[in-house]
Structure formats: structure tokens, C-alpha cells
Amino acid sequence: MATPQSKIVENKATSMEKSKWTEDEEEDEFEECVEDQNGSVSPVLEDGLDSNELEKRKVALMRAFVEREDPSAKDVDDFMIRRFLRARDLDIEKASAMFLKYLTWRRSAIPNGFISLSEISNNIAHNKLFMQGVDKKGRPIVVGFGGRHKQGNMEEFIRYVIFVLEKICSRMPRGQEKFVCIGDLQGWGYSNSDIRGYRASLSILQDCYPERLGKLYIVHVPYIFMTAWKMVYPFIDKKTKKKISFVEDKKLRSTLLSDIDESQVPDIYGGKLQLIPIEDY
């Protein structure tokens, strides 16, 4: 049975005469960026037009509703709308609620539209996050060193997480919406165990930057980490869980090379690229 909210969405979208998808330029760009279930980006083929058109229709329906509820939604592109839809399995009502909550959060969390380095100086000093290269699907590679993370002011850490995600998204190659991450836990110990920080990071990633993470490789995992992992795992949504892979040390190089060209693998893992601190990327 349709709910009052879904009826509002459909009625509003039906009367809407203009959609970004109707513009030739947007249509071409969208087709260039259609993503397969495995995360790869490829042109739309004829036999995939039905699902593509369905997704476009739902984007238009959702846009009509969220713009009515929050006019600032007009400032985001259809790809962002689509990511929120995909995060909620194309359920317009759930995706709309999630997206409207995000808009409210963003106004509060990033009132100036950006986070300056001076606001996160303590976390920058840890030298724990880097970027360099892309995988075989064109997704930028981020490397984080869990053993360098230190618990501190939670508010600053949250701002640091936002800074990092904003930086990654701003450096996405054209036609790409996701990134891959190598979480290196070499040297990780209980002094690095920050359950509150991990949960906050997950919440921001899943609720405010949905469908951005393509894959997470967790490498050099010490046994004691599994205690912290058991406390964090219940807070990871099912979509994110499917993107996480624990890699054995003896299979690290072969695993990375199966997904990343050697020329793009960080030098610390036997590749050819020197890592760049994320604040300098």
C-alpha cells in the first residue's frame, strides 16, 4: 500500500516538467558513468536500458520530493541522489529520509563548506592517511595506518574524518564515484583501540557518504585487533560488510596485484608509487 509520503513524491514528480536526465549533456554523462553491481564503471549497453531507465525514474521521483522538503537539494547533482537511492536499495522513501537528514547534518558539520587544516592539526600530526594511484577500475587508492591513530578529542577526530572524505571525493577521477582503501594495522595495539572513533567514522561514511567506499583491504592484522573488531562489526551495514576483505600477509602482494596494476601499487607493498599525505594530495 502506498503511504501518504510516497503519493506526495509521485504526484510532485508527475507534475515536474524539467529533469536533469532530459538534458542531452546530462544524459550522455550519466550513461558514461553507469556502474555495474561489482562496482566497475562502464557505458550503458542496450540490454541494460530497462534497469537504467528505472533508476533514472526513481532519481527524478526522489529529487522532486527532497527539493520540495529542502530547497537546498537543488544544489546537488543526480549522481548524489542516485548514491543515496542505491544505499537504500532504490527505496525512495527511505533514501529521501536519509538524504534530508544528510543535508541537515552537513549544514551543521560543515557550515563554511570546508574544514581547514588548523581545525584538525592534532590528527594531521599522526601522519596516518595517504592517497596515491588508482585500481584497475579507476578508483583512487587511500592507505590508512591504524597503528598511528591515537585517541584524542572526539570532535576534532570527527572533523578529521569529514575532511578526509571530502578530500577523497574532490579527487575522484571523472566518471568515478568510489574509492578503495588499504587499512594497514601493522603495529596496532590497545593504545590505538578507539571504539568510539571507529563507530563515529562508520556512521559518517555510511550515512553521509553512502556508496563511496568500493573496497576495504585490511592488512597486517594483529590477533588482538579482533577484540575491537567484534565490538565494531555489528555497526557495519550489510552493504559495507561485503566490501571488506581481510588479507593474509603471505597473500598481500598477489591480492593487491589482482585488483591494482603494479604501477599503481604503493611502494611500501612492492609497487612503484610513493604515498602522499592526504592533506597534500
Short mmCIF file of N, CA, C and O in Angstrom, two decimals, residues 57-193:
data_model
loop_
_atom_site.label_atom_id
_atom_site.label_comp_id
_atom_site.label_asym_id
_atom_site.label_seq_id
_atom_site.Cartn_x
_atom_site.Cartn_y
_atom_site.Cartn_z
N ARG A 57 14.18 7.08 -13.38
CA ARG A 57 12.83 7.45 -12.95
C ARG A 57 12.77 7.67 -11.44
O ARG A 57 12.21 8.65 -10.95
N LYS A 58 13.41 6.78 -10.71
CA LYS A 58 13.40 6.91 -9.26
C LYS A 58 14.21 8.11 -8.80
O LYS A 58 13.86 8.76 -7.81
N VAL A 59 15.28 8.41 -9.51
CA VAL A 59 16.06 9.62 -9.19
C VAL A 59 15.18 10.85 -9.34
O VAL A 59 15.17 11.75 -8.50
N ALA A 60 14.41 10.90 -10.44
CA ALA A 60 13.53 12.04 -10.68
C ALA A 60 12.45 12.14 -9.60
O ALA A 60 12.14 13.24 -9.12
N LEU A 61 11.88 11.00 -9.21
CA LEU A 61 10.86 10.99 -8.17
C LEU A 61 11.44 11.49 -6.85
O LEU A 61 10.83 12.33 -6.15
N MET A 62 12.59 10.99 -6.51
CA MET A 62 13.21 11.38 -5.25
C MET A 62 13.60 12.85 -5.27
O MET A 62 13.38 13.58 -4.28
N ARG A 63 14.17 13.31 -6.38
CA ARG A 63 14.56 14.72 -6.46
C ARG A 63 13.35 15.63 -6.27
O ARG A 63 13.42 16.66 -5.57
N ALA A 64 12.23 15.29 -6.88
CA ALA A 64 11.03 16.11 -6.76
C ALA A 64 10.62 16.26 -5.30
O ALA A 64 10.26 17.35 -4.84
N PHE A 65 10.69 15.16 -4.56
CA PHE A 65 10.27 15.20 -3.17
C PHE A 65 11.26 15.96 -2.29
O PHE A 65 10.87 16.84 -1.51
N VAL A 66 12.56 15.63 -2.39
CA VAL A 66 13.52 16.25 -1.48
C VAL A 66 13.68 17.74 -1.75
O VAL A 66 13.91 18.52 -0.82
N GLU A 67 13.51 18.18 -3.00
CA GLU A 67 13.58 19.62 -3.29
C GLU A 67 12.39 20.35 -2.68
O GLU A 67 12.50 21.50 -2.28
N ARG A 68 11.27 19.66 -2.63
CA ARG A 68 10.08 20.26 -2.01
C ARG A 68 10.27 20.40 -0.50
O ARG A 68 9.89 21.40 0.10
N GLU A 69 10.93 19.39 0.10
CA GLU A 69 11.14 19.40 1.55
C GLU A 69 12.30 20.30 1.95
O GLU A 69 12.28 20.90 3.03
N ASP A 70 13.33 20.37 1.11
CA ASP A 70 14.52 21.16 1.42
C ASP A 70 15.06 21.74 0.12
O ASP A 70 15.71 21.04 -0.66
N PRO A 71 14.81 23.01 -0.16
CA PRO A 71 15.23 23.63 -1.42
C PRO A 71 16.72 23.52 -1.71
O PRO A 71 17.14 23.58 -2.86
N SER A 72 17.54 23.35 -0.68
CA SER A 72 18.98 23.24 -0.91
C SER A 72 19.35 21.98 -1.68
O SER A 72 20.46 21.85 -2.20
N ALA A 73 18.42 21.04 -1.78
CA ALA A 73 18.65 19.81 -2.54
C ALA A 73 18.88 20.11 -4.02
O ALA A 73 19.45 19.29 -4.74
N LYS A 74 18.44 21.29 -4.47
CA LYS A 74 18.64 21.66 -5.87
C LYS A 74 20.12 21.83 -6.20
O LYS A 74 20.50 21.81 -7.38
N ASP A 75 20.94 22.00 -5.19
CA ASP A 75 22.36 22.24 -5.42
C ASP A 75 23.17 20.97 -5.65
O ASP A 75 24.35 21.04 -6.01
N VAL A 76 22.58 19.80 -5.41
CA VAL A 76 23.32 18.55 -5.58
C VAL A 76 22.99 17.95 -6.95
O VAL A 76 21.92 18.18 -7.50
N ASP A 77 23.93 17.16 -7.48
CA ASP A 77 23.68 16.55 -8.78
C ASP A 77 22.92 15.23 -8.64
O ASP A 77 22.72 14.72 -7.53
N ASP A 78 22.51 14.70 -9.77
CA ASP A 78 21.71 13.47 -9.75
C ASP A 78 22.52 12.26 -9.33
O ASP A 78 21.96 11.25 -8.90
N PHE A 79 23.82 12.32 -9.46
CA PHE A 79 24.65 11.19 -9.05
C PHE A 79 24.61 11.02 -7.53
O PHE A 79 24.63 9.91 -7.02
N MET A 80 24.56 12.14 -6.80
CA MET A 80 24.44 12.04 -5.35
C MET A 80 23.09 11.45 -4.96
O MET A 80 23.00 10.58 -4.08
N ILE A 81 22.04 11.93 -5.62
CA ILE A 81 20.71 11.37 -5.36
C ILE A 81 20.75 9.86 -5.61
O ILE A 81 20.21 9.07 -4.83
N ARG A 82 21.38 9.46 -6.68
CA ARG A 82 21.45 8.04 -7.04
C ARG A 82 22.19 7.23 -5.99
O ARG A 82 21.81 6.10 -5.67
N ARG A 83 23.27 7.78 -5.43
CA ARG A 83 24.02 7.05 -4.41
C ARG A 83 23.17 6.79 -3.18
O ARG A 83 23.23 5.70 -2.58
N PHE A 84 22.39 7.78 -2.77
CA PHE A 84 21.52 7.57 -1.62
C PHE A 84 20.43 6.55 -1.94
O PHE A 84 20.06 5.74 -1.07
N LEU A 85 19.93 6.59 -3.16
CA LEU A 85 18.94 5.59 -3.57
C LEU A 85 19.52 4.18 -3.52
O LEU A 85 18.90 3.24 -3.01
N ARG A 86 20.71 4.02 -4.06
CA ARG A 86 21.34 2.71 -4.07
C ARG A 86 21.63 2.22 -2.67
O ARG A 86 21.57 1.01 -2.39
N ALA A 87 21.95 3.14 -1.78
CA ALA A 87 22.24 2.76 -0.40
C ALA A 87 21.00 2.20 0.29
O ALA A 87 21.13 1.46 1.28
N ARG A 88 19.84 2.55 -0.22
CA ARG A 88 18.59 2.06 0.35
C ARG A 88 17.83 1.19 -0.65
O ARG A 88 16.60 1.13 -0.64
N ASP A 89 18.58 0.49 -1.49
CA ASP A 89 18.01 -0.47 -2.43
C ASP A 89 16.88 0.11 -3.27
O ASP A 89 15.86 -0.54 -3.52
N LEU A 90 17.07 1.37 -3.69
CA LEU A 90 16.13 2.10 -4.55
C LEU A 90 14.77 2.34 -3.90
O LEU A 90 13.79 2.61 -4.60
N ASP A 91 14.73 2.29 -2.58
CA ASP A 91 13.50 2.63 -1.85
C ASP A 91 13.46 4.15 -1.70
O ASP A 91 14.26 4.73 -0.95
N ILE A 92 12.56 4.80 -2.42
CA ILE A 92 12.53 6.26 -2.47
C ILE A 92 12.28 6.89 -1.10
O ILE A 92 12.93 7.88 -0.73
N GLU A 93 11.36 6.33 -0.34
CA GLU A 93 11.04 6.92 0.96
C GLU A 93 12.22 6.84 1.92
O GLU A 93 12.59 7.82 2.57
N LYS A 94 12.85 5.68 1.99
CA LYS A 94 13.98 5.51 2.89
C LYS A 94 15.17 6.36 2.44
O LYS A 94 15.85 6.98 3.26
N ALA A 95 15.40 6.38 1.14
CA ALA A 95 16.52 7.17 0.61
C ALA A 95 16.29 8.66 0.82
O ALA A 95 17.22 9.40 1.13
N SER A 96 15.06 9.10 0.65
CA SER A 96 14.74 10.52 0.84
C SER A 96 14.95 10.93 2.30
O SER A 96 15.52 12.00 2.58
N ALA A 97 14.50 10.09 3.21
CA ALA A 97 14.68 10.39 4.63
C ALA A 97 16.17 10.46 4.97
O ALA A 97 16.62 11.35 5.71
N MET A 98 16.93 9.55 4.42
CA MET A 98 18.37 9.52 4.65
C MET A 98 19.04 10.77 4.08
O MET A 98 19.89 11.38 4.73
N PHE A 99 18.64 11.15 2.89
CA PHE A 99 19.25 12.29 2.22
C PHE A 99 18.90 13.60 2.91
O PHE A 99 19.75 14.47 3.09
N LEU A 100 17.67 13.78 3.32
CA LEU A 100 17.26 15.00 4.01
C LEU A 100 17.97 15.14 5.35
O LEU A 100 18.36 16.24 5.75
N LYS A 101 18.19 14.02 6.00
CA LYS A 101 18.94 14.03 7.26
C LYS A 101 20.39 14.44 6.99
O LYS A 101 21.00 15.19 7.77
N TYR A 102 20.93 13.97 5.87
CA TYR A 102 22.29 14.33 5.47
C TYR A 102 22.42 15.84 5.24
O TYR A 102 23.39 16.46 5.69
N LEU A 103 21.46 16.43 4.54
CA LEU A 103 21.52 17.86 4.26
C LEU A 103 21.54 18.68 5.56
O LEU A 103 22.30 19.65 5.69
N THR A 104 20.73 18.27 6.52
CA THR A 104 20.70 18.95 7.81
C THR A 104 22.04 18.78 8.53
O THR A 104 22.58 19.73 9.09
N TRP A 105 22.56 17.55 8.49
CA TRP A 105 23.86 17.26 9.11
C TRP A 105 24.96 18.10 8.49
O TRP A 105 25.78 18.67 9.21
N ARG A 106 24.97 18.21 7.18
CA ARG A 106 26.05 18.92 6.50
C ARG A 106 26.07 20.40 6.87
O ARG A 106 27.14 20.99 7.05
N ARG A 107 24.91 21.02 6.96
CA ARG A 107 24.85 22.43 7.34
C ARG A 107 25.45 22.66 8.72
O ARG A 107 26.06 23.70 8.99
N SER A 108 25.27 21.68 9.60
CA SER A 108 25.79 21.80 10.96
C SER A 108 27.27 21.43 11.04
O SER A 108 28.05 22.10 11.70
N ALA A 109 27.65 20.35 10.33
CA ALA A 109 29.01 19.82 10.43
C ALA A 109 30.02 20.61 9.62
O ALA A 109 31.20 20.72 10.01
N ILE A 110 29.59 21.14 8.47
CA ILE A 110 30.50 21.88 7.60
C ILE A 110 29.85 23.22 7.23
O ILE A 110 29.53 23.48 6.06
N PRO A 111 29.64 24.09 8.20
CA PRO A 111 28.93 25.34 7.93
C PRO A 111 29.62 26.25 6.93
O PRO A 111 28.97 27.03 6.22
N ASN A 112 30.95 26.16 6.85
CA ASN A 112 31.70 27.01 5.91
C ASN A 112 31.94 26.32 4.56
O ASN A 112 32.58 26.90 3.68
N GLY A 113 31.47 25.08 4.45
CA GLY A 113 31.65 24.35 3.20
C GLY A 113 32.97 23.61 3.11
O GLY A 113 33.21 22.87 2.15
N PHE A 114 33.85 23.79 4.09
CA PHE A 114 35.14 23.09 4.11
C PHE A 114 35.68 23.07 5.53
O PHE A 114 35.21 23.81 6.41
N ILE A 115 36.66 22.21 5.76
CA ILE A 115 37.33 22.12 7.06
C ILE A 115 38.79 22.46 6.86
O ILE A 115 39.48 21.86 6.03
N SER A 116 39.28 23.43 7.62
CA SER A 116 40.66 23.88 7.47
C SER A 116 41.62 22.97 8.25
O SER A 116 41.22 22.31 9.21
N LEU A 117 42.87 22.95 7.83
CA LEU A 117 43.88 22.12 8.50
C LEU A 117 44.07 22.53 9.95
O LEU A 117 44.40 21.70 10.81
N SER A 118 43.87 23.81 10.24
CA SER A 118 44.06 24.28 11.61
C SER A 118 43.05 23.65 12.57
O SER A 118 43.30 23.57 13.78
N GLU A 119 41.92 23.21 12.05
CA GLU A 119 40.89 22.60 12.89
C GLU A 119 41.20 21.16 13.25
O GLU A 119 40.59 20.59 14.16
N ILE A 120 42.14 20.54 12.53
CA ILE A 120 42.42 19.11 12.71
C ILE A 120 43.92 18.86 12.85
O ILE A 120 44.42 17.79 12.48
N SER A 121 44.64 19.82 13.39
CA SER A 121 46.10 19.75 13.43
C SER A 121 46.63 18.54 14.19
O SER A 121 47.64 17.95 13.81
N ASN A 122 45.97 18.15 15.27
CA ASN A 122 46.45 17.01 16.05
C ASN A 122 46.37 15.71 15.26
O ASN A 122 47.30 14.90 15.29
N ASN A 123 45.29 15.52 14.51
CA ASN A 123 45.14 14.31 13.72
C ASN A 123 46.06 14.32 12.51
O ASN A 123 46.58 13.28 12.11
N ILE A 124 46.27 15.47 11.92
CA ILE A 124 47.21 15.58 10.80
C ILE A 124 48.61 15.17 11.25
O ILE A 124 49.35 14.51 10.52
N ALA A 125 48.96 15.54 12.48
CA ALA A 125 50.29 15.24 13.01
C ALA A 125 50.54 13.74 13.15
O ALA A 125 51.69 13.30 13.19
N HIS A 126 49.49 12.95 13.22
CA HIS A 126 49.66 11.50 13.34
C HIS A 126 50.20 10.88 12.04
O HIS A 126 50.70 9.75 12.06
N ASN A 127 50.06 11.61 10.93
CA ASN A 127 50.59 11.12 9.65
C ASN A 127 50.06 9.72 9.33
O ASN A 127 50.81 8.80 9.01
N LYS A 128 48.74 9.58 9.36
CA LYS A 128 48.14 8.24 9.28
C LYS A 128 47.34 7.95 8.02
O LYS A 128 46.94 6.80 7.79
N LEU A 129 47.08 8.94 7.17
CA LEU A 129 46.31 8.69 5.96
C LEU A 129 46.99 9.27 4.73
O LEU A 129 47.47 10.41 4.76
N PHE A 130 46.99 8.48 3.66
CA PHE A 130 47.68 8.85 2.43
C PHE A 130 46.82 8.50 1.22
O PHE A 130 45.89 7.68 1.32
N MET A 131 47.14 9.11 0.09
CA MET A 131 46.48 8.77 -1.18
C MET A 131 47.55 8.64 -2.26
O MET A 131 48.57 9.30 -2.20
N GLN A 132 47.28 7.77 -3.23
CA GLN A 132 48.14 7.65 -4.40
C GLN A 132 47.64 6.51 -5.28
O GLN A 132 47.31 5.45 -4.78
N GLY A 133 47.55 6.76 -6.58
CA GLY A 133 47.21 5.73 -7.54
C GLY A 133 45.73 5.42 -7.64
O GLY A 133 44.90 5.95 -6.89
N VAL A 134 45.41 4.53 -8.58
CA VAL A 134 44.03 4.06 -8.78
C VAL A 134 44.07 2.56 -9.03
O VAL A 134 45.09 2.02 -9.47
N ASP A 135 42.97 1.87 -8.75
CA ASP A 135 42.92 0.43 -9.04
C ASP A 135 42.52 0.21 -10.49
O ASP A 135 42.38 1.17 -11.27
N LYS A 136 42.32 -1.03 -10.88
CA LYS A 136 42.03 -1.35 -12.27
C LYS A 136 40.67 -0.84 -12.72
O LYS A 136 40.39 -0.80 -13.93
N LYS A 137 39.83 -0.44 -11.80
CA LYS A 137 38.53 0.13 -12.12
C LYS A 137 38.56 1.65 -12.10
O LYS A 137 37.53 2.29 -12.27
N GLY A 138 39.73 2.21 -11.87
CA GLY A 138 39.86 3.67 -11.86
C GLY A 138 39.51 4.32 -10.54
O GLY A 138 39.39 5.54 -10.45
N ARG A 139 39.39 3.53 -9.49
CA ARG A 139 39.03 4.06 -8.18
C ARG A 139 40.29 4.50 -7.43
O ARG A 139 41.26 3.74 -7.35
N PRO A 140 40.32 5.73 -6.89
CA PRO A 140 41.50 6.20 -6.16
C PRO A 140 41.79 5.33 -4.94
O PRO A 140 40.88 4.78 -4.32
N ILE A 141 43.07 5.22 -4.62
CA ILE A 141 43.52 4.37 -3.52
C ILE A 141 43.90 5.22 -2.31
O ILE A 141 44.66 6.18 -2.42
N VAL A 142 43.35 4.86 -1.16
CA VAL A 142 43.65 5.52 0.11
C VAL A 142 44.29 4.49 1.02
O VAL A 142 43.86 3.34 1.07
N VAL A 143 45.34 4.89 1.72
CA VAL A 143 46.02 3.98 2.66
C VAL A 143 46.00 4.61 4.05
O VAL A 143 46.41 5.76 4.22
N GLY A 144 45.50 3.85 5.01
CA GLY A 144 45.45 4.33 6.39
C GLY A 144 46.24 3.41 7.30
O GLY A 144 46.18 2.18 7.17
N PHE A 145 46.98 3.99 8.24
CA PHE A 145 47.80 3.22 9.18
C PHE A 145 47.18 3.29 10.57
O PHE A 145 47.32 4.29 11.28
N GLY A 146 46.49 2.20 10.93
CA GLY A 146 45.79 2.17 12.21
C GLY A 146 46.69 2.27 13.41
O GLY A 146 46.27 2.76 14.47
N GLY A 147 47.94 1.82 13.28
CA GLY A 147 48.86 1.87 14.39
C GLY A 147 49.33 3.27 14.73
O GLY A 147 49.97 3.48 15.77
N ARG A 148 49.03 4.23 13.87
CA ARG A 148 49.44 5.62 14.11
C ARG A 148 48.32 6.46 14.71
O ARG A 148 48.53 7.61 15.09
N HIS A 149 47.13 5.89 14.75
CA HIS A 149 45.99 6.63 15.29
C HIS A 149 46.06 6.66 16.81
O HIS A 149 46.32 5.65 17.45
N LYS A 150 45.83 7.82 17.37
CA LYS A 150 45.80 7.99 18.81
C LYS A 150 44.46 8.58 19.23
O LYS A 150 43.94 9.48 18.57
N GLN A 151 43.92 8.06 20.32
CA GLN A 151 42.67 8.62 20.82
C GLN A 151 42.90 10.04 21.29
O GLN A 151 43.93 10.35 21.88
N GLY A 152 41.93 10.87 21.02
CA GLY A 152 42.05 12.27 21.43
C GLY A 152 40.69 12.92 21.48
O GLY A 152 39.68 12.27 21.76
N ASN A 153 40.65 14.19 21.17
CA ASN A 153 39.40 14.94 21.17
C ASN A 153 38.46 14.39 20.09
O ASN A 153 38.80 14.40 18.90
N MET A 154 37.31 13.89 20.50
CA MET A 154 36.39 13.24 19.56
C MET A 154 35.86 14.21 18.51
O MET A 154 35.72 13.86 17.33
N GLU A 155 35.58 15.43 18.94
CA GLU A 155 35.05 16.42 17.99
C GLU A 155 36.06 16.69 16.87
O GLU A 155 35.69 16.76 15.70
N GLU A 156 37.34 16.81 17.24
CA GLU A 156 38.35 17.05 16.21
C GLU A 156 38.49 15.84 15.29
O GLU A 156 38.64 15.98 14.08
N PHE A 157 38.43 14.64 15.88
CA PHE A 157 38.56 13.43 15.06
C PHE A 157 37.42 13.33 14.04
O PHE A 157 37.64 12.97 12.88
N ILE A 158 36.22 13.68 14.47
CA ILE A 158 35.08 13.64 13.55
C ILE A 158 35.30 14.63 12.41
O ILE A 158 35.03 14.33 11.24
N ARG A 159 35.82 15.79 12.74
CA ARG A 159 36.10 16.78 11.70
C ARG A 159 37.21 16.28 10.77
O ARG A 159 37.19 16.55 9.57
N TYR A 160 38.14 15.55 11.32
CA TYR A 160 39.21 14.96 10.51
C TYR A 160 38.63 13.94 9.53
O TYR A 160 39.00 13.92 8.36
N VAL A 161 37.74 13.10 10.00
CA VAL A 161 37.10 12.10 9.14
C VAL A 161 36.35 12.79 8.00
O VAL A 161 36.43 12.36 6.84
N ILE A 162 35.63 13.85 8.32
CA ILE A 162 34.90 14.60 7.29
C ILE A 162 35.88 15.22 6.30
O ILE A 162 35.66 15.16 5.08
N PHE A 163 36.96 15.80 6.81
CA PHE A 163 37.98 16.39 5.95
C PHE A 163 38.51 15.35 4.96
O PHE A 163 38.65 15.62 3.76
N VAL A 164 38.81 14.17 5.48
CA VAL A 164 39.36 13.10 4.64
C VAL A 164 38.37 12.69 3.56
O VAL A 164 38.73 12.57 2.38
N LEU A 165 37.13 12.46 3.92
CA LEU A 165 36.13 12.03 2.95
C LEU A 165 35.86 13.12 1.90
O LEU A 165 35.68 12.82 0.72
N GLU A 166 35.85 14.36 2.34
CA GLU A 166 35.67 15.46 1.39
C GLU A 166 36.85 15.53 0.41
O GLU A 166 36.68 15.76 -0.79
N LYS A 167 38.05 15.32 0.93
CA LYS A 167 39.25 15.35 0.10
C LYS A 167 39.21 14.23 -0.94
O LYS A 167 39.49 14.44 -2.12
N ILE A 168 38.86 13.03 -0.49
CA ILE A 168 38.79 11.88 -1.40
C ILE A 168 37.77 12.14 -2.51
O ILE A 168 38.05 11.93 -3.69
N CYS A 169 36.59 12.59 -2.11
CA CYS A 169 35.53 12.82 -3.11
C CYS A 169 35.93 13.91 -4.10
O CYS A 169 35.60 13.82 -5.29
N SER A 170 36.64 14.91 -3.63
CA SER A 170 37.03 16.01 -4.52
C SER A 170 38.11 15.58 -5.50
O SER A 170 38.33 16.25 -6.51
N ARG A 171 38.78 14.46 -5.22
CA ARG A 171 39.86 13.98 -6.09
C ARG A 171 39.43 12.79 -6.94
O ARG A 171 40.26 12.13 -7.56
N MET A 172 38.14 12.52 -6.98
CA MET A 172 37.63 11.41 -7.79
C MET A 172 37.86 11.69 -9.27
O MET A 172 37.55 12.78 -9.76
N PRO A 173 38.40 10.73 -10.03
CA PRO A 173 38.52 10.92 -11.48
C PRO A 173 37.13 11.05 -12.10
O PRO A 173 36.14 10.56 -11.55
N ARG A 174 37.03 11.68 -13.24
CA ARG A 174 35.76 11.84 -13.93
C ARG A 174 35.15 10.47 -14.22
O ARG A 174 35.82 9.56 -14.69
N GLY A 175 33.87 10.34 -13.92
CA GLY A 175 33.19 9.08 -14.17
C GLY A 175 33.32 8.07 -13.04
O GLY A 175 32.81 6.96 -13.15
N GLN A 176 33.99 8.46 -11.96
CA GLN A 176 34.18 7.53 -10.84
C GLN A 176 33.51 8.09 -9.59
O GLN A 176 33.52 9.29 -9.35
N GLU A 177 32.92 7.21 -8.80
CA GLU A 177 32.22 7.64 -7.60
C GLU A 177 32.74 6.97 -6.33
O GLU A 177 32.35 7.35 -5.23
N LYS A 178 33.62 5.98 -6.48
CA LYS A 178 34.06 5.22 -5.32
C LYS A 178 35.58 5.23 -5.17
O LYS A 178 36.31 5.53 -6.10
N PHE A 179 36.02 4.90 -3.98
CA PHE A 179 37.44 4.76 -3.70
C PHE A 179 37.69 3.41 -3.04
O PHE A 179 36.76 2.76 -2.54
N VAL A 180 38.94 2.97 -3.05
CA VAL A 180 39.32 1.76 -2.33
C VAL A 180 40.28 2.17 -1.23
O VAL A 180 40.99 3.19 -1.34
N CYS A 181 40.30 1.40 -0.17
CA CYS A 181 41.14 1.74 0.98
C CYS A 181 41.93 0.52 1.43
O CYS A 181 41.40 -0.60 1.45
N ILE A 182 43.17 0.74 1.77
CA ILE A 182 44.01 -0.28 2.39
C ILE A 182 44.20 0.14 3.83
O ILE A 182 44.82 1.17 4.12
N GLY A 183 43.61 -0.62 4.73
CA GLY A 183 43.76 -0.33 6.16
C GLY A 183 44.88 -1.18 6.72
O GLY A 183 44.72 -2.39 6.90
N ASP A 184 46.01 -0.56 6.97
CA ASP A 184 47.21 -1.27 7.42
C ASP A 184 47.28 -1.20 8.94
O ASP A 184 47.41 -0.12 9.52
N LEU A 185 47.23 -2.37 9.60
CA LEU A 185 47.20 -2.41 11.06
C LEU A 185 48.53 -2.85 11.67
O LEU A 185 48.57 -3.25 12.84
N GLN A 186 49.59 -2.78 10.92
CA GLN A 186 50.90 -3.13 11.47
C GLN A 186 51.23 -2.23 12.65
O GLN A 186 51.14 -1.01 12.58
N GLY A 187 51.59 -2.84 13.76
CA GLY A 187 51.91 -2.07 14.96
C GLY A 187 50.71 -1.67 15.78
O GLY A 187 50.85 -1.00 16.82
N TRP A 188 49.51 -2.09 15.36
CA TRP A 188 48.30 -1.73 16.09
C TRP A 188 48.28 -2.42 17.46
O TRP A 188 48.60 -3.60 17.57
N GLY A 189 47.89 -1.67 18.48
CA GLY A 189 47.78 -2.23 19.82
C GLY A 189 46.61 -1.60 20.55
O GLY A 189 45.87 -0.77 20.00
N TYR A 190 46.44 -1.96 21.80
CA TYR A 190 45.31 -1.46 22.56
C TYR A 190 45.34 0.06 22.71
O TYR A 190 44.31 0.71 22.86
N SER A 191 46.51 0.66 22.65
CA SER A 191 46.61 2.12 22.74
C SER A 191 45.98 2.79 21.52
O SER A 191 45.66 3.98 21.56
N ASN A 192 45.84 2.03 20.43
CA ASN A 192 45.23 2.55 19.21
C ASN A 192 43.75 2.22 19.12
O ASN A 192 43.06 2.67 18.20
N SER A 193 43.27 1.41 20.06
CA SER A 193 41.88 0.97 20.02
C SER A 193 40.95 2.11 20.42
O SER A 193 40.91 2.52 21.58
#
